[in-house]
mmCIF file of C-alpha atoms in Angstrom:
data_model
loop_
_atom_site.group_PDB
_atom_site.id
_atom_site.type_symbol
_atom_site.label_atom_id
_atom_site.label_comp_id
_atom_site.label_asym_id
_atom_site.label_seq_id
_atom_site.Cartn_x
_atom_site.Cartn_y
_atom_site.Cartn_z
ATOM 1 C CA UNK C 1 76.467 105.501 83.695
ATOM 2 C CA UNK C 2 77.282 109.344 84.176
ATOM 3 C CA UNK C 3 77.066 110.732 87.691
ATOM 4 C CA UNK C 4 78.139 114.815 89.069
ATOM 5 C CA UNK C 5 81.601 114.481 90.844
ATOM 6 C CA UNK C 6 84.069 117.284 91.933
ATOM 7 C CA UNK C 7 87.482 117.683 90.439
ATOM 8 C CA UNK C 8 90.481 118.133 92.672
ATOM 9 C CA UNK C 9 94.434 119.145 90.825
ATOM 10 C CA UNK C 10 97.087 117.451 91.670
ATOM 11 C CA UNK C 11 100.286 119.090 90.525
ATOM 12 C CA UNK C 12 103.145 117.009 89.687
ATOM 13 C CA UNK C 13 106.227 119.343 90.647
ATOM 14 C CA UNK C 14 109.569 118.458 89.280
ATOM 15 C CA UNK C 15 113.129 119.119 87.240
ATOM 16 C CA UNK C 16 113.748 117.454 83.923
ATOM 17 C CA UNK C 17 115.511 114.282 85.456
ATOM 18 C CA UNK C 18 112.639 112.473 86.782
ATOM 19 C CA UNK C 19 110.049 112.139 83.450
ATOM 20 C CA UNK C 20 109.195 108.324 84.332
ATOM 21 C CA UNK C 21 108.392 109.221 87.851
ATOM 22 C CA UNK C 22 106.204 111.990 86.174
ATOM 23 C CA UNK C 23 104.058 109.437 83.683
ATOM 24 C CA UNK C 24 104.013 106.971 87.062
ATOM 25 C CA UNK C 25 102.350 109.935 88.899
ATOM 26 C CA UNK C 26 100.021 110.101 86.400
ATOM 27 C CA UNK C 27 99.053 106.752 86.033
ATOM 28 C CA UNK C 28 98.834 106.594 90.002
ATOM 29 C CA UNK C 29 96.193 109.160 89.784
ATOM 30 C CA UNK C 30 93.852 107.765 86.873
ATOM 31 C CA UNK C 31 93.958 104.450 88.624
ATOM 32 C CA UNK C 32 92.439 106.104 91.748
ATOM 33 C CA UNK C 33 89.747 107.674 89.632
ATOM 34 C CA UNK C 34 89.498 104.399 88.380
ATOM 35 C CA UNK C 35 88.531 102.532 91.135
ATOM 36 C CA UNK C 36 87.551 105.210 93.791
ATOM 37 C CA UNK C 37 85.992 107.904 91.636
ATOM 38 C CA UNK C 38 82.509 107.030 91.245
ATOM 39 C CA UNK C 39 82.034 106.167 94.784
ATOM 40 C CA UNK C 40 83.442 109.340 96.379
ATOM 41 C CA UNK C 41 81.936 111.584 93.163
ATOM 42 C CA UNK C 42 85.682 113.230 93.465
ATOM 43 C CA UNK C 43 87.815 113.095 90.370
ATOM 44 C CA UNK C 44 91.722 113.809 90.343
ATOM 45 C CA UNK C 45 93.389 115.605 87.673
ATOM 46 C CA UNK C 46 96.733 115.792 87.277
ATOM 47 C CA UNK C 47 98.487 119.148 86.089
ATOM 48 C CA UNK C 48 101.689 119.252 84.738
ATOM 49 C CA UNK C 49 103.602 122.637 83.433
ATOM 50 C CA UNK C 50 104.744 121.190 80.339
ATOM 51 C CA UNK C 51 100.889 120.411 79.706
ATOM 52 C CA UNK C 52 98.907 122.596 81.162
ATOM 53 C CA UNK C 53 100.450 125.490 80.526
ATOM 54 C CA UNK C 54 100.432 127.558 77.410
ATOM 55 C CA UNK C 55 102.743 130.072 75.552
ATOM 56 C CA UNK C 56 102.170 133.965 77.457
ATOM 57 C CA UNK C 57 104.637 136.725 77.290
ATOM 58 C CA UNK C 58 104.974 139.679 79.813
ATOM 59 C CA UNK C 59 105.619 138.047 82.619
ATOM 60 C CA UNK C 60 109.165 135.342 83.965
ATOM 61 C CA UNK C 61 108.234 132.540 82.947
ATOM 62 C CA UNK C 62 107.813 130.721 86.392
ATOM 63 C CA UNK C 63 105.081 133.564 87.563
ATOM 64 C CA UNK C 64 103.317 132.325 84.574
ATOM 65 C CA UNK C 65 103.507 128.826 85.709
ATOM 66 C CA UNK C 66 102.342 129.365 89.026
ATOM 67 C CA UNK C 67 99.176 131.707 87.699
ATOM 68 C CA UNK C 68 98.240 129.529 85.517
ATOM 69 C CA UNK C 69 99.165 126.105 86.581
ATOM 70 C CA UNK C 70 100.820 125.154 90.346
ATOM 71 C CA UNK C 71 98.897 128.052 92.115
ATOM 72 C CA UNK C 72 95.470 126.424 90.941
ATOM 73 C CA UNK C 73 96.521 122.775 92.584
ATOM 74 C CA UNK C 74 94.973 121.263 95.315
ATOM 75 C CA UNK C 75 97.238 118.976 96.253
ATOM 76 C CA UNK C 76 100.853 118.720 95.218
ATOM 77 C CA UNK C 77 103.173 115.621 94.659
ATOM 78 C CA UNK C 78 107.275 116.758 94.259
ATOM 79 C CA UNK C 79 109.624 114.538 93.100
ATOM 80 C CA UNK C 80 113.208 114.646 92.513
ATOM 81 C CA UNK C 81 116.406 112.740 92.125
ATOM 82 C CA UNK C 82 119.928 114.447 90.882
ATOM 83 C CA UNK C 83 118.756 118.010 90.075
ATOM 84 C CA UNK C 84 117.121 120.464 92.002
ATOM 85 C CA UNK C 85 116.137 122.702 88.556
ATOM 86 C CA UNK C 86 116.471 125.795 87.256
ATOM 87 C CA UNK C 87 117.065 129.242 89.272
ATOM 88 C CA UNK C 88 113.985 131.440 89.053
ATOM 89 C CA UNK C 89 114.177 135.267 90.110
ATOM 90 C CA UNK C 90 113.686 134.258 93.882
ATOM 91 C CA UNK C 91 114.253 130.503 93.926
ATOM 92 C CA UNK C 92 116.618 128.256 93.846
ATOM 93 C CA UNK C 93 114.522 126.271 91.312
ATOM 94 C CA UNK C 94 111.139 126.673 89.837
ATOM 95 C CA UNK C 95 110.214 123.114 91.531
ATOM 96 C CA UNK C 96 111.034 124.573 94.631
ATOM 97 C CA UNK C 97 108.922 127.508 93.856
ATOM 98 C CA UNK C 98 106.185 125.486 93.195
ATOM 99 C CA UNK C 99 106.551 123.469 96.797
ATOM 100 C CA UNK C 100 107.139 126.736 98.863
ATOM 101 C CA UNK C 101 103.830 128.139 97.794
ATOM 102 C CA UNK C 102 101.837 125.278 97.941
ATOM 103 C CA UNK C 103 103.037 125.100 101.116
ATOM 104 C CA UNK C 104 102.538 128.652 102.276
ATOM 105 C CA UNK C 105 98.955 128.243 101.059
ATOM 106 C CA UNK C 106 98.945 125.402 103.876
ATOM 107 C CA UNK C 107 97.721 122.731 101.138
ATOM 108 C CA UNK C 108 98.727 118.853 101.087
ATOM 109 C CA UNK C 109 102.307 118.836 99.922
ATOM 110 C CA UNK C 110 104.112 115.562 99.280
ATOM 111 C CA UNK C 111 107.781 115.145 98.645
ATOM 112 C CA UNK C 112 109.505 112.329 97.250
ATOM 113 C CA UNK C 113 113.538 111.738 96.618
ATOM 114 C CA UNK C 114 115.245 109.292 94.435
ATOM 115 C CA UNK C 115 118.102 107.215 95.969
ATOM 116 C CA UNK C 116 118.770 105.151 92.686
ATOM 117 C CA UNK C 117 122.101 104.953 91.102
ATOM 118 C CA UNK C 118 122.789 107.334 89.054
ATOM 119 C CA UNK C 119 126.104 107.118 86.132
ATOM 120 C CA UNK C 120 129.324 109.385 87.359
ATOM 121 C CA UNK C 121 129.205 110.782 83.610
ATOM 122 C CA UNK C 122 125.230 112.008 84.037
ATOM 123 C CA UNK C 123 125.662 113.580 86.879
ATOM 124 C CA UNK C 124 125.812 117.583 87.770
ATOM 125 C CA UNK C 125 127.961 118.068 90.697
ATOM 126 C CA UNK C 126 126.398 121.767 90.774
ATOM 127 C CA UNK C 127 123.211 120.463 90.580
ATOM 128 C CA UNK C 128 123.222 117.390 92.988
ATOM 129 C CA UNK C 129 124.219 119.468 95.901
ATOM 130 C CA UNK C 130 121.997 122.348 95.618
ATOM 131 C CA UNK C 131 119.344 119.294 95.270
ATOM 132 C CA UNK C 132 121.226 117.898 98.783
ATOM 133 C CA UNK C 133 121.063 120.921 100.496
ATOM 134 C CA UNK C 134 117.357 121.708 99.775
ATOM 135 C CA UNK C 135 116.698 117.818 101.339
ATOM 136 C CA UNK C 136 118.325 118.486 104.541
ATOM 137 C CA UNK C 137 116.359 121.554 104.564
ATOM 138 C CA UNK C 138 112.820 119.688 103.976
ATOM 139 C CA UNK C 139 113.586 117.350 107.217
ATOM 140 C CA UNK C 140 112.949 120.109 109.766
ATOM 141 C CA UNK C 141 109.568 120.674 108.020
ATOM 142 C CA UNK C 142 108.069 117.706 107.845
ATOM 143 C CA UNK C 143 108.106 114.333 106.823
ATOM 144 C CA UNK C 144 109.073 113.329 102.738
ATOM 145 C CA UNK C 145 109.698 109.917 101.250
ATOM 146 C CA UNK C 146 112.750 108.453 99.624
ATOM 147 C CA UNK C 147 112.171 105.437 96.823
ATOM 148 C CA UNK C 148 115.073 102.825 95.359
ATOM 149 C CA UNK C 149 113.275 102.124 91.822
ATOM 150 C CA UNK C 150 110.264 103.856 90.187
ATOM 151 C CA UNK C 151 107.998 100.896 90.904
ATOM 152 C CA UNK C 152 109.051 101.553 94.634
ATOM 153 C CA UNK C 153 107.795 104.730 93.485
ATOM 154 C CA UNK C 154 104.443 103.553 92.123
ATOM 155 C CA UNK C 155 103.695 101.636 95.058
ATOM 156 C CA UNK C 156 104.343 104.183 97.882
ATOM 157 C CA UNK C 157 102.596 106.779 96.023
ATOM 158 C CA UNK C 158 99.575 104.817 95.423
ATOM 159 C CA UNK C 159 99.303 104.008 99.014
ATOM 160 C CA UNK C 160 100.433 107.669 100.627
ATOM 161 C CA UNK C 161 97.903 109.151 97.828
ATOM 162 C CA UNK C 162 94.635 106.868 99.237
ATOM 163 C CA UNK C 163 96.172 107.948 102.891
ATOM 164 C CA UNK C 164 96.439 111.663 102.053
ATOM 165 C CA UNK C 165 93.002 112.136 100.540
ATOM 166 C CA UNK C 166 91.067 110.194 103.015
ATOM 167 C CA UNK C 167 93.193 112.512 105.741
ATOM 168 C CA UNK C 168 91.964 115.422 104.084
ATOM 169 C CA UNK C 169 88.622 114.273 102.758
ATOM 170 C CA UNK C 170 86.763 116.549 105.344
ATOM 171 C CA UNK C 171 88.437 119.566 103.951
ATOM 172 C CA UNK C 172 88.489 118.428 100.318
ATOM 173 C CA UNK C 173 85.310 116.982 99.924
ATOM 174 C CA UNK C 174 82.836 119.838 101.777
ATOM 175 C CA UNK C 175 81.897 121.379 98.414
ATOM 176 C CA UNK C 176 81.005 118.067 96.779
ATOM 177 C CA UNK C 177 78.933 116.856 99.248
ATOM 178 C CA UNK C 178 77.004 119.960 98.614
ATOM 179 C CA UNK C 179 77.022 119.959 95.437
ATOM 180 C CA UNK C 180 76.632 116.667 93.849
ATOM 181 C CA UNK C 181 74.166 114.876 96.159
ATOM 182 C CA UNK C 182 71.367 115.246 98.374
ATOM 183 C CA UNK C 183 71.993 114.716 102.270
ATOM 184 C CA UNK C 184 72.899 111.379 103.728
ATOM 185 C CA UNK C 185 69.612 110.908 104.811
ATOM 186 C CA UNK C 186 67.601 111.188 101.972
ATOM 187 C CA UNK C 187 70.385 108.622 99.937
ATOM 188 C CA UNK C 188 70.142 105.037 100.204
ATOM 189 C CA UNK C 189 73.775 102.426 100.345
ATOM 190 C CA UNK C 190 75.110 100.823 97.734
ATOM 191 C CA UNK C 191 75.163 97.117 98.909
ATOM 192 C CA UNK C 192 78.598 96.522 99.897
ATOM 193 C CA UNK C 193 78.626 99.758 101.894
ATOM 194 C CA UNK C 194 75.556 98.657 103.903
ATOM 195 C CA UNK C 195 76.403 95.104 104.729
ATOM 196 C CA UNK C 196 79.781 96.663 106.125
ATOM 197 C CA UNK C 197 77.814 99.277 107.779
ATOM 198 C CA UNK C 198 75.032 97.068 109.161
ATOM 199 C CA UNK C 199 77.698 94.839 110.288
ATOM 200 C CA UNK C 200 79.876 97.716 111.897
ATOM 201 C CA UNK C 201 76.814 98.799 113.651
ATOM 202 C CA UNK C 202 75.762 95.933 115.050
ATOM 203 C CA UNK C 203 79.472 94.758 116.167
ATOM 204 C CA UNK C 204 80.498 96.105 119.681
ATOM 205 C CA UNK C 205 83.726 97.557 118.663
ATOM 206 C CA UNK C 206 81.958 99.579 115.673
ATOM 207 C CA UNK C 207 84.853 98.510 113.591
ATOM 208 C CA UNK C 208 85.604 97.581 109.861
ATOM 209 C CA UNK C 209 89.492 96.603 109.889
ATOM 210 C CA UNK C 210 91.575 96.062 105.891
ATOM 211 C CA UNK C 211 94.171 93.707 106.418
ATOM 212 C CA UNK C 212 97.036 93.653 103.839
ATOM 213 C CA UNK C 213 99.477 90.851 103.718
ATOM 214 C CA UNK C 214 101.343 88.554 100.891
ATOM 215 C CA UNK C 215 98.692 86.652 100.258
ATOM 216 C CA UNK C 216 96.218 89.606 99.467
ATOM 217 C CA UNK C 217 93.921 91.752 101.379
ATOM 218 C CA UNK C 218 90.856 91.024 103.426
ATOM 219 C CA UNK C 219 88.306 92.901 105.192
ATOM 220 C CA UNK C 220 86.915 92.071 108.344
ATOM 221 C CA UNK C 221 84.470 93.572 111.110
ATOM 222 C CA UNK C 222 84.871 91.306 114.480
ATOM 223 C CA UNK C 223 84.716 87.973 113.421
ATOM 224 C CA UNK C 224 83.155 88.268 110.067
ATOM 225 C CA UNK C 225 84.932 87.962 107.154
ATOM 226 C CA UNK C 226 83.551 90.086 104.001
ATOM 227 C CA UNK C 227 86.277 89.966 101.087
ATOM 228 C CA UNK C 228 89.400 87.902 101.308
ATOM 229 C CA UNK C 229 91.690 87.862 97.775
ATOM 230 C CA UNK C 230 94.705 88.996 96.259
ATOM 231 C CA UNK C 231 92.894 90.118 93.337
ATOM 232 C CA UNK C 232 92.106 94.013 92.525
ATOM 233 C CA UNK C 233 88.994 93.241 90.700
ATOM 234 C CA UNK C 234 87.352 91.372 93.716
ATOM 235 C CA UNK C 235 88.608 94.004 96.714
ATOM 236 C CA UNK C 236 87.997 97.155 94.682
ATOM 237 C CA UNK C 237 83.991 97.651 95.557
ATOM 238 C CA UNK C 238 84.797 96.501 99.333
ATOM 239 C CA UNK C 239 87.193 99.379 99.106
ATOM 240 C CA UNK C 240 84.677 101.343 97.275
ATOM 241 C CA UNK C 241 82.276 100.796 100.115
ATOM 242 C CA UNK C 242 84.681 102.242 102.739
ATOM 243 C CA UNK C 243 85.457 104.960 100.415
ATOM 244 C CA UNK C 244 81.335 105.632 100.439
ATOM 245 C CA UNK C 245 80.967 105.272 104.462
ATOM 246 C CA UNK C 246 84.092 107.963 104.528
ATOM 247 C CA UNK C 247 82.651 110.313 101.956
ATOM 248 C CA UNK C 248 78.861 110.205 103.707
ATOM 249 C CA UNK C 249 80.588 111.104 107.396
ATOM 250 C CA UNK C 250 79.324 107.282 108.867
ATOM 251 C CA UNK C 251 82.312 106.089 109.439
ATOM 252 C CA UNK C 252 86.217 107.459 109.930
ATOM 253 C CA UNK C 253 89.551 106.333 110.214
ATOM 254 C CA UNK C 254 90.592 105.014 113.374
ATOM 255 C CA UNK C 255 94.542 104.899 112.960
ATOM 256 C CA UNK C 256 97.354 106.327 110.549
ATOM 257 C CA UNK C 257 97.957 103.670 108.363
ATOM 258 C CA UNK C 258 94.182 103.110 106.953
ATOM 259 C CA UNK C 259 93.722 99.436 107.825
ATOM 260 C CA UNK C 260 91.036 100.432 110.395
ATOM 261 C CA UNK C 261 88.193 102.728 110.101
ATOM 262 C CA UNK C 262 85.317 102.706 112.878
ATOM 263 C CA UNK C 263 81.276 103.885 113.164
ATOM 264 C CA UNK C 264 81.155 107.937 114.051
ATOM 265 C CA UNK C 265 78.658 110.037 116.126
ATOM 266 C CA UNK C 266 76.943 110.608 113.082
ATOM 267 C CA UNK C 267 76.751 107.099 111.782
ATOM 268 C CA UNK C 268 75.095 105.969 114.659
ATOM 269 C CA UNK C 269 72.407 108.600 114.436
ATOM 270 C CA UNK C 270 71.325 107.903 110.794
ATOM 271 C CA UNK C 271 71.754 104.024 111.580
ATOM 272 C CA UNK C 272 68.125 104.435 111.318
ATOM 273 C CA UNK C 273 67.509 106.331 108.431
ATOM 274 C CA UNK C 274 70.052 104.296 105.907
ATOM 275 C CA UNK C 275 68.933 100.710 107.226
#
């Protein structure tokens, strides 16, 4: 079934030395869409230089890159692990290029550093402490994440992603709920978004709490017990549901880590209109 979403960029910044994070950023991404797309109506694409970019002559290469690549991004996910890159005319890298201006265009930035081992033989001396020097620099400007293995990788990413967009899915998502849907008002629930949100409503705390543990993750308002199961099939449309009270403004999260999201101003006021 088709259906009108919005299309957000992620830009995967990074030197030559991490290409497996690189396809694990991308399959991150597409699993999102896979699961959270169609709820939300927000797609993520991910850019890349080395394939989104074509051949252009005039200009250094990196100012290319930015104008027609890294500068279009809405959000951007670094990653690095012995090298910081290659010099451009102002940078110390083009990577670091890429970060600075996402940054200065006060967009989500997320930075990630490899601690694996790495062979004596493989690595750049040069190299590894420019790349040192640049991470001491990044911890008086904000938080970034370090990872042992690329499925450490895969797994922080996947979470951090899901955090960042739902803390920036006011900002993000303005201009699709304009444009792909009519107000909240006028559109009815999907059914595992209203028995959460009848539930929520009708529970004094006004809560829906996602528990994750080892043996899988359940969701819960008060004492009531919705989805309970370790497998991804079975939790995705109770995910999907939150995702859909987020998107329509009825509920929001109610703590940093997004295992608790709680009934807003609003979604008390069209309790009336949706149920």
């Amino acid at each position: 079934m088709s259906y009108r979403a919005a299309v957000y960029t992620v830009f995967i910044a990074s030197p030559g030395d991490v290409i497996e994070e690189r396809d694990i950023a991308r399959e991150v991404i597409m699993e999102w869409n896979y699961i959270y797309s169609e709820s939300r109506k927000v797609v993520l694409m991910p850019l890349g230089w080395e394939t989104h970019s074509s051949p252009e002559m005039g200009e250094p290469p990196q100012a290319i890159i930015n104008r027609q690549v890294a500068d279009k991004a809405d959000i951007l996910v670094g990653v690095f692990w012995t090298r910081l890159g290659t010099p451009t005319e102002t940078y110390e890298s083009g990577t670091v290029e890429e970060i600075q201006r996402h940054i200065s265009s006060k967009k989500p930035t997320m930075l990630y550093f490899s601690t694996r081992e790495v062979a004596p033989d493989m690595l750049d001396a040069t190299q590894y402490e420019k790349l040192r020097k640049f991470r001491d620099s990044c911890q008086s400007k904000g938080l970034f994440q370090s990872f042992k293995s690329p499925e450490q990788f895969r797994e922080r990413l996947r979470r951090q992603l899901h955090q960042k967009l739902n803390e920036y899915a006011p900002a993000l998502e303005t201009s699709a709920d304009t444009k792909t849907q009519d107000s909240t008002s006028q559109t009815s629930l999907p059914e595992e978004a209203e028995v959460l949100y009848r539930a929520a409503i009708d529970d004094d705390d006004g809560r829906i709490w996602v528990i994750r543990d080892s043996s899988g993750t359940e969701i819960t308002v008060g004492k009531k017990v919705f989805a309970h199961s370790a497998v991804r099939k079975e939790i995705a449309p109770w995910e999907g549901a939150i995702e859909d009270l987020l998107r329509r403004k009825l509920v929001k999260p109610g703590n940093n880590n997004g295992s608790m999201f709680e009934i807003t101003n609003e979604g008390y006021l069209q309790a009336s209109n949706l149920l």
